[in-house]
Short mmCIF file of C-alpha atoms in Angstrom, two decimals:
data_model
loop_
_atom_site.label_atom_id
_atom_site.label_comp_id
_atom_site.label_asym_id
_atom_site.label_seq_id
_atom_site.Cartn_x
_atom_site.Cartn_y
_atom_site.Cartn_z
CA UNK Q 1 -14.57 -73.45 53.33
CA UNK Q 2 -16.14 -76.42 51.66
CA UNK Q 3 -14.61 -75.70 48.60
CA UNK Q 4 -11.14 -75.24 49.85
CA UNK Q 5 -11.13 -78.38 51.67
CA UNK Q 6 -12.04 -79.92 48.38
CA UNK Q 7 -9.00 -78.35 46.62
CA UNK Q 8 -6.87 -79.64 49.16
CA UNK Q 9 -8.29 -83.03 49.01
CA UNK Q 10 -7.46 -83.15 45.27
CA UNK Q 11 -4.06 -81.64 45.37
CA UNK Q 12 -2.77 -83.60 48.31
CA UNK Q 13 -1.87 -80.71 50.95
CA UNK Q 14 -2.44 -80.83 54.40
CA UNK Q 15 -3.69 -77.66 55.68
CA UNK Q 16 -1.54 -76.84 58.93
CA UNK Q 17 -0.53 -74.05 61.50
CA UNK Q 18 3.19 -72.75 60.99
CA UNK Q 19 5.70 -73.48 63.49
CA UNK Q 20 5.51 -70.99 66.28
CA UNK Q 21 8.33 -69.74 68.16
CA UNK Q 22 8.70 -68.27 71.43
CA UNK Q 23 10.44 -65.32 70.10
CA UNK Q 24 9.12 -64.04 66.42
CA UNK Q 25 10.76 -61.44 64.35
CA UNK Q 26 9.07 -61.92 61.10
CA UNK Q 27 5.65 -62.21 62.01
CA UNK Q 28 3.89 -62.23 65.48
CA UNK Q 29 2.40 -65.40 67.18
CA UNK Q 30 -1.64 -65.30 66.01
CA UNK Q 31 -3.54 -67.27 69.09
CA UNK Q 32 -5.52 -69.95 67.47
CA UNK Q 33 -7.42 -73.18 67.59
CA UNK Q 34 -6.80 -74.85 64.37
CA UNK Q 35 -5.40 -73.93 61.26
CA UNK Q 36 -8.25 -72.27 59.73
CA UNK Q 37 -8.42 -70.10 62.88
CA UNK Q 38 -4.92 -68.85 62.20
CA UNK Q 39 -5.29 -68.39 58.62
CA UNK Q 40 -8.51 -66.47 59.30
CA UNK Q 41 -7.03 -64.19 62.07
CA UNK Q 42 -3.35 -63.71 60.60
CA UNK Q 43 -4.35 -63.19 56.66
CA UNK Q 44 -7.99 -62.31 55.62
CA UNK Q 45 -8.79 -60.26 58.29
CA UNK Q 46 -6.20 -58.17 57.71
CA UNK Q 47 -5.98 -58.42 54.23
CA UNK Q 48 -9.76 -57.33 54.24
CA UNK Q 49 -9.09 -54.48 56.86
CA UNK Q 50 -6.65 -53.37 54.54
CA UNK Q 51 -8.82 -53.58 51.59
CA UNK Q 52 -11.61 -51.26 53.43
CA UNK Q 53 -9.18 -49.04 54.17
CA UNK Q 54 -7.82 -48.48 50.65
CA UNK Q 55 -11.55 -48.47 49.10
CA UNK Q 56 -12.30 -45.35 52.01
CA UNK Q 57 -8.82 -43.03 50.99
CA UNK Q 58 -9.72 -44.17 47.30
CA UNK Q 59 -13.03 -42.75 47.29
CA UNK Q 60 -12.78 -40.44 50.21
CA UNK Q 61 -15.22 -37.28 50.01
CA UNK Q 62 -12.32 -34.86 49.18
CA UNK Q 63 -13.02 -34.35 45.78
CA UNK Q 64 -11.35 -30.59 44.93
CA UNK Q 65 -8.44 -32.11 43.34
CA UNK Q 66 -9.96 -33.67 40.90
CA UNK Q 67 -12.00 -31.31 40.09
CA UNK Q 68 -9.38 -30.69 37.32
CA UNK Q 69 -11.22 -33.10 34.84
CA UNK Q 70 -14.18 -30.85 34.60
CA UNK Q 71 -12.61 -28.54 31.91
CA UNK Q 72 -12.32 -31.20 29.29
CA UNK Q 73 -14.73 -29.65 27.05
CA UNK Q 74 -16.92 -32.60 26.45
CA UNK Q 75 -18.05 -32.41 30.32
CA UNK Q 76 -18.23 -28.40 30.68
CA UNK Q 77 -20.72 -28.70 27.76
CA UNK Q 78 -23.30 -31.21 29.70
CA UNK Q 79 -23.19 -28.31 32.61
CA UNK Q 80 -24.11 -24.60 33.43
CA UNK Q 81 -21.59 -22.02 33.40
CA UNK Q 82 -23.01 -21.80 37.26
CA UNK Q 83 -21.48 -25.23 38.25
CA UNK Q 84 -18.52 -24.62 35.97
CA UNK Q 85 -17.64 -21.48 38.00
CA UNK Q 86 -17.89 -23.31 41.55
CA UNK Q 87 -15.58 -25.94 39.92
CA UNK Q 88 -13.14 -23.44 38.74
CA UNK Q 89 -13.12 -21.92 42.03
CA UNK Q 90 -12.47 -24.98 44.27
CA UNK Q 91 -9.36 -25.84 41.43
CA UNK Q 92 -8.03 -22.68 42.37
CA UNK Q 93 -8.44 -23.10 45.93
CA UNK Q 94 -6.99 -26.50 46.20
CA UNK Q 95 -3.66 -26.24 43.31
CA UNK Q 96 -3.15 -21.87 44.02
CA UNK Q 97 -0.45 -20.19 42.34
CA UNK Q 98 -0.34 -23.07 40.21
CA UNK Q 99 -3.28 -22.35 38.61
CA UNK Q 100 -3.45 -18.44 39.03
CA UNK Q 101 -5.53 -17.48 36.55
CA UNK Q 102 -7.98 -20.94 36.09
CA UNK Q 103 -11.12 -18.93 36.62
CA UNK Q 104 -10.67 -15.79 33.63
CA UNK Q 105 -8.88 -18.58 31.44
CA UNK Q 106 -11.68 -21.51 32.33
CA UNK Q 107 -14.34 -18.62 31.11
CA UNK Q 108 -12.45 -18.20 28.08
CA UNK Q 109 -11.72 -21.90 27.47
CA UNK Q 110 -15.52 -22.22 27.63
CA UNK Q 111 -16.62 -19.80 25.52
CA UNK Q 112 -14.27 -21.41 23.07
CA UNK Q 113 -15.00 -24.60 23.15
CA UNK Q 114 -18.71 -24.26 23.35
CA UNK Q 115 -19.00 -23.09 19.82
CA UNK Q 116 -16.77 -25.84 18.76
CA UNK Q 117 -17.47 -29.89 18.18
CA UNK Q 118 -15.50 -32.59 20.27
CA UNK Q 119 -15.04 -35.94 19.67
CA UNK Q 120 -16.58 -38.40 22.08
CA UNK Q 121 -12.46 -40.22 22.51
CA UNK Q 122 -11.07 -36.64 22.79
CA UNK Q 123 -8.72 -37.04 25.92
CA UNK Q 124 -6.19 -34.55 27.74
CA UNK Q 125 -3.14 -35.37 25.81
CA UNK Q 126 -5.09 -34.26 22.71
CA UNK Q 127 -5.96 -30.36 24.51
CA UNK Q 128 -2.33 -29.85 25.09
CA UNK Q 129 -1.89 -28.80 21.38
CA UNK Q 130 -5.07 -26.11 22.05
CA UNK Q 131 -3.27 -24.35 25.56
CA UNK Q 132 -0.64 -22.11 24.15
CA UNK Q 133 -2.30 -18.87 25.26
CA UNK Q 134 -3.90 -20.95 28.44
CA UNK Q 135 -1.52 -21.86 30.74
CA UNK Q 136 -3.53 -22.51 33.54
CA UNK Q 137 -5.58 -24.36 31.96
CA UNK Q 138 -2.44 -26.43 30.43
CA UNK Q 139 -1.61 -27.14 33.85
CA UNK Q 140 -5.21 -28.60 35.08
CA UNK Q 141 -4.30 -30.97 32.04
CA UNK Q 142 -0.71 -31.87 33.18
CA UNK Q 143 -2.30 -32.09 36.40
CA UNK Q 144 -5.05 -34.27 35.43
CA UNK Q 145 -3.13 -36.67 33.24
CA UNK Q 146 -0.63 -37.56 35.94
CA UNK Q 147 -3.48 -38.65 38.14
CA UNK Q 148 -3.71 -42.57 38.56
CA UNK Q 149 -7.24 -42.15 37.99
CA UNK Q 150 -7.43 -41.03 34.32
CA UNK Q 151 -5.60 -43.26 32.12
CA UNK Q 152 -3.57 -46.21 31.93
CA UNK Q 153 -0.63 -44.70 30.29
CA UNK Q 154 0.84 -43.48 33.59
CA UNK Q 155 1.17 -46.91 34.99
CA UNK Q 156 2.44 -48.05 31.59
CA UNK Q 157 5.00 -45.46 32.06
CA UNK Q 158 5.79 -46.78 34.79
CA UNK Q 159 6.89 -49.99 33.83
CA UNK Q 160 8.19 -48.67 30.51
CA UNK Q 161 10.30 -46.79 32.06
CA UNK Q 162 12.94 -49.81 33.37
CA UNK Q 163 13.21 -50.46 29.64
CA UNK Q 164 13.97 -47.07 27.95
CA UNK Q 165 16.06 -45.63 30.82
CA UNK Q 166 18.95 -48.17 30.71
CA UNK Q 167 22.60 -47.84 31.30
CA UNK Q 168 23.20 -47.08 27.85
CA UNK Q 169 20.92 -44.37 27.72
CA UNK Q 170 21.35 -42.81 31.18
CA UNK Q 171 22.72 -39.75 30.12
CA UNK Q 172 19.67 -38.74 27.68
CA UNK Q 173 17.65 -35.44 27.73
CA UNK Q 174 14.55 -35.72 29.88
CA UNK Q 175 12.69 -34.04 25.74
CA UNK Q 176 14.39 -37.28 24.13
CA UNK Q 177 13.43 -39.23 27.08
CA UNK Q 178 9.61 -38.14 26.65
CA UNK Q 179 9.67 -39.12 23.20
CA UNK Q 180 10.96 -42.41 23.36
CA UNK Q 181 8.22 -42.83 26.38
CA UNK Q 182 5.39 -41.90 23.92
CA UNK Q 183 6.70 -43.52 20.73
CA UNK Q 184 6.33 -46.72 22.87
CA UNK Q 185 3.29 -46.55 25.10
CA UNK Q 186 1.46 -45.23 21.97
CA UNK Q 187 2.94 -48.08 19.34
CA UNK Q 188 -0.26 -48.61 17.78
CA UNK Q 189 -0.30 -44.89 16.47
CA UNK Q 190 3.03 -45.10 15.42
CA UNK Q 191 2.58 -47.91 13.22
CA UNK Q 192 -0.86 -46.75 11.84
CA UNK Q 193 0.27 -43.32 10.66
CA UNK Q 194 4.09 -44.70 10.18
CA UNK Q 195 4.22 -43.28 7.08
CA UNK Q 196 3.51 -39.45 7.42
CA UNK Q 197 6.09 -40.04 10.24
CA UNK Q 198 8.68 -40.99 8.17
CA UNK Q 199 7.64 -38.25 5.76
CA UNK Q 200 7.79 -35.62 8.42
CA UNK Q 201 10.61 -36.68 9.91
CA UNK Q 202 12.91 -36.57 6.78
CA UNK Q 203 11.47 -33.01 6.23
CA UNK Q 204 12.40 -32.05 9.84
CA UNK Q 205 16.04 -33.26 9.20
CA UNK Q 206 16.30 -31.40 5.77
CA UNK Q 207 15.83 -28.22 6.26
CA UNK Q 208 19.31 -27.73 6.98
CA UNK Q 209 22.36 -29.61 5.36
CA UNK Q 210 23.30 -32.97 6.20
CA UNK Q 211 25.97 -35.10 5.63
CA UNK Q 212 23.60 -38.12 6.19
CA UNK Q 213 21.27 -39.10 3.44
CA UNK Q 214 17.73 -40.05 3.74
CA UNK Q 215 16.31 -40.66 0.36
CA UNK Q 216 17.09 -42.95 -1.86
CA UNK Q 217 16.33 -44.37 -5.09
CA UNK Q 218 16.70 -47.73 -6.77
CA UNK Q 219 20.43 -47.54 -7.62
CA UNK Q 220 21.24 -46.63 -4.36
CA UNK Q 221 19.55 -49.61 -2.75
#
């Protein structure tokens, strides 16, 4: 408290109660003593109240759903096929029919995998590409990678989103929409491999005839 009076000091603010009213509507009427009474009772109490609170659902002790991140391949190697099982098993128990066939398909993706190096930076978005004949395992990793736990891209998404989905483009497909979500959120791979892009995409829209005309040579520029 030392230290706040000494900010105060320096800044030139008085430190007082609000005006109280006999009849509140915003806020209620906090009983104090002096002003650091009512800042005490009316804001870091309950601010800190609320911050226990959120730590305890945070980290609360039900763990089953996210026992999803357990078949990225880098942690199934560092455990038994044992544990992996009992894993498996509480992911089917807590997602069902979503996830009908986790435990034959986690076996398999195991097996797989095991004979197989991955990269320390592997993440989910990576595994898609390997799920076409696992789709309950593709949708532990949609699961997984809409958490708010795993990455940062969903809550860049997030606030991406209020700049790709504008009035002028409110009437886009929800495939288009996904693109333009990951072309932005992942910029930096976009610029670093910006040429095989280009490449790939002039390939893509020459395989059938076009009026439009993406190559050029020096006359033409």
């Amino acid at each position: 408290m030392d230290d706040v009076n000494k900010y105060l000091i320096e800044l030139g603010i008085e430190l007082k109660t609000p005006r109280i009213a006999s009849k509140q509507t915003l806020r209620n009427n906090t009983p104090s003593s002096d002003p650091v009474d009512y800042y005490r009772k009316s804001i870091f109490i309950p601010y800190l109240d609320s911050l226990i609170t959120s730590l305890n659902d945070r980290f609360a002790e039900d763990f089953e759903k996210f026992e999803v991140f357990s078949i990225h391949p880098k942690y199934m190697k560092s455990i038994k096929k044992e544990e992996l099982i009992t894993k498996l098993k509480n992911i089917k128990s807590f997602y069902g029919d979503l996830v009908d066939n986790i435990l034959e398909e986690g076996l398999i993706w195991y097996s797989n995998w095991s004979e197989k190096e991955i990269k320390d930076n592997t993440d989910f978005l990576e595994l898609l590409d390997e799920t076409t004949f696992f789709p309950s395992i593709k949708n532990c990793i949609l699961i997984a990678i809409t958490l708010p736990s795993t990455t940062c891209s969903v809550e860049r998404s997030f606030s991406s989103l209020k700049k790709l989905k504008t009035w002028l483009r409110s009437s886009m497909t929800q495939l288009r929409l996904n693109g333009l979500a990951l072309m932005y959120i992942h910029s930096d791979i976009l610029k670093s491999q910006q040429s095989d892009i280009v490449e790939d995409t002039i390939k893509l829209f020459c395989m059938e005839p076009r009026r439009v005309q993406f190559l050029f040579d020096d006359n033409d520029q």
